mmCIF file of N, CA, C and O in Angstrom:
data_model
loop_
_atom_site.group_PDB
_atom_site.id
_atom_site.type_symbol
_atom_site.label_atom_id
_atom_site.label_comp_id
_atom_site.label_asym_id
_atom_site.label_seq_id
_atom_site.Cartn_x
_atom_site.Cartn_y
_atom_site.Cartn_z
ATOM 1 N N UNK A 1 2.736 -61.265 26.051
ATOM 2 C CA UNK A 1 2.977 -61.034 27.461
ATOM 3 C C UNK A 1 3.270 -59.562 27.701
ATOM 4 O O UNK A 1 3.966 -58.999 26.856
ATOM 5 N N UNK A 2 2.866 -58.921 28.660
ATOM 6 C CA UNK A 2 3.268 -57.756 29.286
ATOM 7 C C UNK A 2 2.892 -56.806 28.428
ATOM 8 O O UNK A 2 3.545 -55.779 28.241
ATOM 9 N N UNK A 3 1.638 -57.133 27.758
ATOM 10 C CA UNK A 3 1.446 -55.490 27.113
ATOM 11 C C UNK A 3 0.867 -53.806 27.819
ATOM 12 O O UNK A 3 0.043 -54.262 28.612
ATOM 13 N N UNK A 4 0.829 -53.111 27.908
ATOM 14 C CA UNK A 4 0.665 -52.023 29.240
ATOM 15 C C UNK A 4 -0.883 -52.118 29.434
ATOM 16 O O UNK A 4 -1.667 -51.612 28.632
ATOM 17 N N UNK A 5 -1.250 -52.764 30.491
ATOM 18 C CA UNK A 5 -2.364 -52.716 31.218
ATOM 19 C C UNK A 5 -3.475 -51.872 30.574
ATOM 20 O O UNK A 5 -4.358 -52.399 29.896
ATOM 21 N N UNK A 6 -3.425 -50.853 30.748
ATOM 22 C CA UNK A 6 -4.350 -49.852 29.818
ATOM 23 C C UNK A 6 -4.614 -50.216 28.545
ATOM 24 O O UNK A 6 -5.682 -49.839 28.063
ATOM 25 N N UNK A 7 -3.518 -51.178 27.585
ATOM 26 C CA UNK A 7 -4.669 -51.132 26.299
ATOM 27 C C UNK A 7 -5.197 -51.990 26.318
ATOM 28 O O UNK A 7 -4.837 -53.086 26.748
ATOM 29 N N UNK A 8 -6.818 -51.494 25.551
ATOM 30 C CA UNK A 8 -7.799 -52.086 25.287
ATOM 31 C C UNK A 8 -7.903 -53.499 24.579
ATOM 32 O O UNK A 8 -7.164 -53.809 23.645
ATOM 33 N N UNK A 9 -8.842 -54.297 25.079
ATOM 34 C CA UNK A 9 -8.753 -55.657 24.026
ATOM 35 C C UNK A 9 -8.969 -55.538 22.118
ATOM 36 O O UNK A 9 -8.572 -55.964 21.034
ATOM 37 N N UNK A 10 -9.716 -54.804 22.664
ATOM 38 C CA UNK A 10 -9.784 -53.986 20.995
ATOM 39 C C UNK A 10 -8.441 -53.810 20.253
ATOM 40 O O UNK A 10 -8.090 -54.370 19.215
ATOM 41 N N UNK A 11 -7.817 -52.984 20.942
ATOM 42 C CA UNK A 11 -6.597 -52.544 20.311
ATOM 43 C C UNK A 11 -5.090 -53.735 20.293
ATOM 44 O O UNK A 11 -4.107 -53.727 19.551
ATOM 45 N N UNK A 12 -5.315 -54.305 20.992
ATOM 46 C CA UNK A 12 -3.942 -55.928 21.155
ATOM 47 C C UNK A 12 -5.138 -56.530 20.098
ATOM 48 O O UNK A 12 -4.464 -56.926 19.147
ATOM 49 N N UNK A 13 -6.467 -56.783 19.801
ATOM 50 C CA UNK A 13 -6.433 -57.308 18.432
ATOM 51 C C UNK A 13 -6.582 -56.408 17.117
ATOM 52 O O UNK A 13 -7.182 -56.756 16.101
ATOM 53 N N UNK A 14 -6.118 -55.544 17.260
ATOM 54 C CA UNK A 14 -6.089 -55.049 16.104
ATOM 55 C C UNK A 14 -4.441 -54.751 15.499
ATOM 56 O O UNK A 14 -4.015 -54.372 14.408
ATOM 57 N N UNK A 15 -3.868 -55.081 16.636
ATOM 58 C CA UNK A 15 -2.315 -55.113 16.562
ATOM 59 C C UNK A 15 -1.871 -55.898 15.969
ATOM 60 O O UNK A 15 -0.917 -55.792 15.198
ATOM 61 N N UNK A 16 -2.756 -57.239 16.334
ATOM 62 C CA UNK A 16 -2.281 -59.076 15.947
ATOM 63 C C UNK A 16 -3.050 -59.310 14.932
ATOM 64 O O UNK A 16 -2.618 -60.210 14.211
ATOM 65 N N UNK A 17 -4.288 -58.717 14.514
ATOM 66 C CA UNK A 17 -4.744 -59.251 13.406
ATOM 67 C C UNK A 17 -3.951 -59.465 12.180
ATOM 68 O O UNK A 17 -4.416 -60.438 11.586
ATOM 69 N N UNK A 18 -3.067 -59.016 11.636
ATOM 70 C CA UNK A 18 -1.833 -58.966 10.373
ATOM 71 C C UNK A 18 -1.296 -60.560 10.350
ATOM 72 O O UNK A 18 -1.098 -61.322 9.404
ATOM 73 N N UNK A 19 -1.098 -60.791 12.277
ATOM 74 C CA UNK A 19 -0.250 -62.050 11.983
ATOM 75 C C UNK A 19 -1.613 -63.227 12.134
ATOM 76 O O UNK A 19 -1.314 -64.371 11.789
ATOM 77 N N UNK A 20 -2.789 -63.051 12.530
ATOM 78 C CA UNK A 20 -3.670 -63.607 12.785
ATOM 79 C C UNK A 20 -5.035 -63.544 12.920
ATOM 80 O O UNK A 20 -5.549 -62.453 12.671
ATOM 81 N N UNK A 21 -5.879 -64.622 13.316
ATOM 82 C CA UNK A 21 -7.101 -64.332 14.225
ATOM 83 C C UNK A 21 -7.727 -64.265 15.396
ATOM 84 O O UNK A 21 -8.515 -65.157 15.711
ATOM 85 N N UNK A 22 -7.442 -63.053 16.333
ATOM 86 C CA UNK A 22 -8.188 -63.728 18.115
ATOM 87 C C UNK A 22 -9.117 -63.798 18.142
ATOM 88 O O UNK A 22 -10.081 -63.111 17.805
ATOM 89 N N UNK A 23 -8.883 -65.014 18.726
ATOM 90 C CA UNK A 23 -10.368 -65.777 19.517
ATOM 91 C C UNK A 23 -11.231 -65.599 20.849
ATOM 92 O O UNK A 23 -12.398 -65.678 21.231
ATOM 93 N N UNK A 24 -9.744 -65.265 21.399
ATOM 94 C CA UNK A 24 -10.183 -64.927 22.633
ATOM 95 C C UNK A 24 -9.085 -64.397 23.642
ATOM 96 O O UNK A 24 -7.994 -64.963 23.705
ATOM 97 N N UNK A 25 -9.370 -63.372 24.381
ATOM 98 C CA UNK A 25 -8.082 -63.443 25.265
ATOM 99 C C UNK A 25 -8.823 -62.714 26.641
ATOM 100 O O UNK A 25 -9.893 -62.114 26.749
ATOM 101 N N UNK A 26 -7.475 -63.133 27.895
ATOM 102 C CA UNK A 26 -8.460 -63.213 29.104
ATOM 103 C C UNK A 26 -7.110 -62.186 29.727
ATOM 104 O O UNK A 26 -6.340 -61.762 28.865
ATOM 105 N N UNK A 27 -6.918 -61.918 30.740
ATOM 106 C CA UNK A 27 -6.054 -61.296 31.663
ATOM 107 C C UNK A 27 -5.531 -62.503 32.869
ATOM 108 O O UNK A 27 -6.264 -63.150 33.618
ATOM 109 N N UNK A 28 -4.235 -62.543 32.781
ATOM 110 C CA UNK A 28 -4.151 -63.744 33.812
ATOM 111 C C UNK A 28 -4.327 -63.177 35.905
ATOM 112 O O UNK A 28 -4.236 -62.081 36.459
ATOM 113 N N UNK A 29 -4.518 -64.179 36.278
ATOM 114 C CA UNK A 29 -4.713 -63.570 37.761
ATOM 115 C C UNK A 29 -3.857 -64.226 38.954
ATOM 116 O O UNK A 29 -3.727 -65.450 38.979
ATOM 117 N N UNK A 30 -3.407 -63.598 39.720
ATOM 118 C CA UNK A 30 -2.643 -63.884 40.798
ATOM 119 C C UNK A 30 -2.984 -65.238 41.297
ATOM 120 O O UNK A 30 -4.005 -65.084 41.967
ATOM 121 N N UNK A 31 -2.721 -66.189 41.304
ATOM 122 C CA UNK A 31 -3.307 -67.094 42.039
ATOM 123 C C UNK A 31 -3.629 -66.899 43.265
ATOM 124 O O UNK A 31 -4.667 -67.419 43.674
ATOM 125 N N UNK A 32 -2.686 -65.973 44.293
ATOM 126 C CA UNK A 32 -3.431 -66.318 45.737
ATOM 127 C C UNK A 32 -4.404 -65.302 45.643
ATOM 128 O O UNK A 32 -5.364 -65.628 46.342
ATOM 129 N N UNK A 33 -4.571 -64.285 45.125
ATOM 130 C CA UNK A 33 -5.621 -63.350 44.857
ATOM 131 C C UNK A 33 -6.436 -63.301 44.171
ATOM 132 O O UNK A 33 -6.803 -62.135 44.024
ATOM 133 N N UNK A 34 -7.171 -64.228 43.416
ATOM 134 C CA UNK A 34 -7.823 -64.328 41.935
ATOM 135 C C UNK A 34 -8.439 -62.854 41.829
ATOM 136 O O UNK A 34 -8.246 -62.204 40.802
ATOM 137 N N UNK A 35 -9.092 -62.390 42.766
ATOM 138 C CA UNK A 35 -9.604 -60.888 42.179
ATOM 139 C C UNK A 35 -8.552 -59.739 41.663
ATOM 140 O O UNK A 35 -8.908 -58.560 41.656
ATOM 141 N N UNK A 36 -7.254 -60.128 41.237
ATOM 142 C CA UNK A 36 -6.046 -59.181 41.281
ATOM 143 C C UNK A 36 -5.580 -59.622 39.941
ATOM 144 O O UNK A 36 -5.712 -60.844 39.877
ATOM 145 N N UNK A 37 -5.325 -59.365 39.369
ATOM 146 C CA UNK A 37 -4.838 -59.259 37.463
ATOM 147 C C UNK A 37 -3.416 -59.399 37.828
ATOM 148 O O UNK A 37 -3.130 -58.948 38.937
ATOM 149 N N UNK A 38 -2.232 -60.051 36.974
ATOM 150 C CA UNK A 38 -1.215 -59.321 37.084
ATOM 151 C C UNK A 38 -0.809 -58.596 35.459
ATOM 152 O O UNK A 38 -1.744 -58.010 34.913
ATOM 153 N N UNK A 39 0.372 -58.630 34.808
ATOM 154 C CA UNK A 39 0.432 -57.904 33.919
ATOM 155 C C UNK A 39 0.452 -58.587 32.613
ATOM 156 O O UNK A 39 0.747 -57.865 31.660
ATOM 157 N N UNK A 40 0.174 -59.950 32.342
ATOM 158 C CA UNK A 40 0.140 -61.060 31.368
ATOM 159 C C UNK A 40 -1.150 -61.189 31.140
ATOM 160 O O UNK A 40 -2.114 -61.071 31.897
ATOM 161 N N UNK A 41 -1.058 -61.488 29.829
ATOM 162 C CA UNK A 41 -2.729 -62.005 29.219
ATOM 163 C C UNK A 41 -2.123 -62.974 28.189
ATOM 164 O O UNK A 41 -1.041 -62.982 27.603
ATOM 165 N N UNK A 42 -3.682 -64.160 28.160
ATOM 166 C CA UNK A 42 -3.553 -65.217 27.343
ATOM 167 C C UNK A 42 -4.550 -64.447 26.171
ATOM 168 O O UNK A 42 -5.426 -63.583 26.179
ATOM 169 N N UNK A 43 -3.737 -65.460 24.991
ATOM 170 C CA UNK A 43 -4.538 -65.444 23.649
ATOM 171 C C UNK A 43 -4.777 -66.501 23.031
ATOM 172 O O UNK A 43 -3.957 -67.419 23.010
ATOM 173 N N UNK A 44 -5.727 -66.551 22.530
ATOM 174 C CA UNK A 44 -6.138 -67.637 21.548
ATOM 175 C C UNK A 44 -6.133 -67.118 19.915
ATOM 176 O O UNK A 44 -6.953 -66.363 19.391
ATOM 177 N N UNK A 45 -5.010 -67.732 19.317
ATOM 178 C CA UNK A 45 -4.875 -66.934 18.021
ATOM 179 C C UNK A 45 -4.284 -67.951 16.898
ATOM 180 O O UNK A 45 -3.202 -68.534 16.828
ATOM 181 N N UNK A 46 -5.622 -67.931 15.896
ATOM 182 C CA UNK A 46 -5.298 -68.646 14.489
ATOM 183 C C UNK A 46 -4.146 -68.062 14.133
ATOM 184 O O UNK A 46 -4.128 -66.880 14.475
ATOM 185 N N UNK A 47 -2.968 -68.500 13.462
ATOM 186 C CA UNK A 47 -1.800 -67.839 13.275
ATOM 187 C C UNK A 47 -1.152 -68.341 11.853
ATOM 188 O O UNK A 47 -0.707 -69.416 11.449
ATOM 189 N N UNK A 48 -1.343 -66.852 11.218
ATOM 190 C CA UNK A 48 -1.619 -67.141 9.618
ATOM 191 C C UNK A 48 0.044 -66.989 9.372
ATOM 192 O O UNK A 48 0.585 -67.681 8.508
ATOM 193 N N UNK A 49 0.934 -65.894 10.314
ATOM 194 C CA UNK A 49 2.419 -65.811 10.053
ATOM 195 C C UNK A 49 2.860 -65.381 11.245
ATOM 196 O O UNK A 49 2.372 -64.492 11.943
ATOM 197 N N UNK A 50 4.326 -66.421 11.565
ATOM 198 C CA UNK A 50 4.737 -66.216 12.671
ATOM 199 C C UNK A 50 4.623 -64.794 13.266
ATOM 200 O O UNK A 50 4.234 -63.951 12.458
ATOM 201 N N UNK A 51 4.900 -64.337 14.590
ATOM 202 C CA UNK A 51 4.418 -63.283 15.340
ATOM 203 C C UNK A 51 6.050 -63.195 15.854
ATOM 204 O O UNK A 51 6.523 -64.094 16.550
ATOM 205 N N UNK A 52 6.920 -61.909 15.394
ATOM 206 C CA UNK A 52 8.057 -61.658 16.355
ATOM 207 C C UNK A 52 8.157 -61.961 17.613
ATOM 208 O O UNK A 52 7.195 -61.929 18.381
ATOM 209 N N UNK A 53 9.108 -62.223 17.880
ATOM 210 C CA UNK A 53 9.427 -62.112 19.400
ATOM 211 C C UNK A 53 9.033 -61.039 20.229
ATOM 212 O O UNK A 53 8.396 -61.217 21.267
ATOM 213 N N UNK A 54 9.411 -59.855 19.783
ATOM 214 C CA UNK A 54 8.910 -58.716 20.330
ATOM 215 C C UNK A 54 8.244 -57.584 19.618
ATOM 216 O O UNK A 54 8.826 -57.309 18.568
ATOM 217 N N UNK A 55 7.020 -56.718 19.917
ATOM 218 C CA UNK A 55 6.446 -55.691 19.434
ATOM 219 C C UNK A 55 6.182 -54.881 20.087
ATOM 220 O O UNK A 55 5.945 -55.078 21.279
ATOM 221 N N UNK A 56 6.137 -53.781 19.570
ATOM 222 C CA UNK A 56 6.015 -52.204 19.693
ATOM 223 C C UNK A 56 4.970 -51.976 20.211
ATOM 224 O O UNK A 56 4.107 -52.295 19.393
ATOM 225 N N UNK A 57 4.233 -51.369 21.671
ATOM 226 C CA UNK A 57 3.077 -50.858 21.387
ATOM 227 C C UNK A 57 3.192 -49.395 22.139
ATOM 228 O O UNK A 57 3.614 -49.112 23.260
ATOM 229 N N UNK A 58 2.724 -48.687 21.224
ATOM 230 C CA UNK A 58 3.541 -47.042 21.755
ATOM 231 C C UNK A 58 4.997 -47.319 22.287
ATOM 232 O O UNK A 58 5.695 -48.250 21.886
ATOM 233 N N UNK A 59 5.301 -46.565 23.065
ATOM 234 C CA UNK A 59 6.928 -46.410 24.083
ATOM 235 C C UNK A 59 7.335 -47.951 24.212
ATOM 236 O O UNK A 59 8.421 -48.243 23.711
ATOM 237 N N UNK A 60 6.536 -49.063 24.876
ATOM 238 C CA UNK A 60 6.524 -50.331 25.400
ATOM 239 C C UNK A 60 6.639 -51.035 24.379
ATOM 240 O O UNK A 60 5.796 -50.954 23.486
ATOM 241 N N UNK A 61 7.847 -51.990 24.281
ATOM 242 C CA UNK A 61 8.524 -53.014 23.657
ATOM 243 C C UNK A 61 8.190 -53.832 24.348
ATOM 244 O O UNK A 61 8.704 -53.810 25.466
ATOM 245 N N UNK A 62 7.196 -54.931 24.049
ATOM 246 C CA UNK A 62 6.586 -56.243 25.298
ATOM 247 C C UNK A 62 7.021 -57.578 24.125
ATOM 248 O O UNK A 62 7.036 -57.447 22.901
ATOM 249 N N UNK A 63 7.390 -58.989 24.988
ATOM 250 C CA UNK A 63 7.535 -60.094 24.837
ATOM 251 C C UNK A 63 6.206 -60.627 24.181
ATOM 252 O O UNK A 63 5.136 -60.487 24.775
ATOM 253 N N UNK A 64 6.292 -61.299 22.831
ATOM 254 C CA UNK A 64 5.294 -62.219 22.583
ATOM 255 C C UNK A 64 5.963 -63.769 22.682
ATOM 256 O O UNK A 64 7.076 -64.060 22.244
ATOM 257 N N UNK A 65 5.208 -64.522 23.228
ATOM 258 C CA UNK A 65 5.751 -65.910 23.388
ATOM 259 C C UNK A 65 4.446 -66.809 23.137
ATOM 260 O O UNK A 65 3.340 -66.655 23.655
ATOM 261 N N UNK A 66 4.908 -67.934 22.076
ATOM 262 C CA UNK A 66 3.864 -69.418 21.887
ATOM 263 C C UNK A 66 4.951 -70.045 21.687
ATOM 264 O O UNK A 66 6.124 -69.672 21.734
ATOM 265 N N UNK A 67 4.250 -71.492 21.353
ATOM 266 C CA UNK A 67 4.561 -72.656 21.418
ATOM 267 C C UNK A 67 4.906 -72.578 20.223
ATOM 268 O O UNK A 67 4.107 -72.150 19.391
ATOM 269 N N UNK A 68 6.284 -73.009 19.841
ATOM 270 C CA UNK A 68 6.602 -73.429 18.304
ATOM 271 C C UNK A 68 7.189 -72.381 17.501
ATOM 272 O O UNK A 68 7.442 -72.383 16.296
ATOM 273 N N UNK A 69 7.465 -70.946 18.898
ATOM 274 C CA UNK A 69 7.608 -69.526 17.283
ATOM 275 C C UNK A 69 9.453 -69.819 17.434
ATOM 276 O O UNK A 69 10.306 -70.359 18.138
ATOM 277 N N UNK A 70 9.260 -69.056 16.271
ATOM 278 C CA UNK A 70 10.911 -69.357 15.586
ATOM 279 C C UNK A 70 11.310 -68.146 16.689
ATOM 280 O O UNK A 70 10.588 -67.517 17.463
ATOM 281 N N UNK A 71 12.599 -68.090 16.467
ATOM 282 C CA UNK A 71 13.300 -66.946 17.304
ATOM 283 C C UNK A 71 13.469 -65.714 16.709
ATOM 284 O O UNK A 71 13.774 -66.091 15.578
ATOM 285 N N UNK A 72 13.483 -64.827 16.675
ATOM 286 C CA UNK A 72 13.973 -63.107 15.834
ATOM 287 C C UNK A 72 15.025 -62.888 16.546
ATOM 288 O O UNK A 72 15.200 -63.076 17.750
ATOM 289 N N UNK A 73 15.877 -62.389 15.576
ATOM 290 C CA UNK A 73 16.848 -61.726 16.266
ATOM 291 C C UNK A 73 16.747 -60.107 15.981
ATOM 292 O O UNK A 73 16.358 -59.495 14.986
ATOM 293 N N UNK A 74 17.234 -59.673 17.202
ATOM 294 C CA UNK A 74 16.987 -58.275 17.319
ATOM 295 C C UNK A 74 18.894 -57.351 16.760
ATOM 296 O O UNK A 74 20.113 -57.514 16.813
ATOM 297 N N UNK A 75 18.131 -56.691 16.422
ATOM 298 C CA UNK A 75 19.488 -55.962 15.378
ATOM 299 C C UNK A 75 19.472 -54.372 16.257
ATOM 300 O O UNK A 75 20.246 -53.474 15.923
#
């Protein structure tokens, strides 16, 4: 969730490939606006080792969230 708009799909899978495989990922959209993105994207990802709670991408510390991940605690 919430990774900074600007990066490329390329680059969010080359981030996640370590913990996995994407399959696919889309940009989610406003519902009353469908032509309008907001700042969340879905993934579809074989998941070889859990994925932290949160990761680094440049400056931006963004939320990863699925179904089933253990919790991290942040130190």
């Amino acid at each position: 969730m919430d990774a900074p708009y600007e990066l490329t799909k390329r680059a969010l899978e080359n981030r996640l490939q370590k913990y996995g495989r994407v399959y696919s990922q889309r940009r989610v959209k406003i519902q009353s606006h469908p032509s309008l993105c907001n700042s969340r994207r879905h993934l579809r990802i074989y998941i070889y080792t859990d994925i932290p709670t949160f990761l680094r991408f440049g400056k931006f510390l963004r939320r990863v969230f699925y179904e089933g991940q253990p919790k991290t605690i942040m130190s």
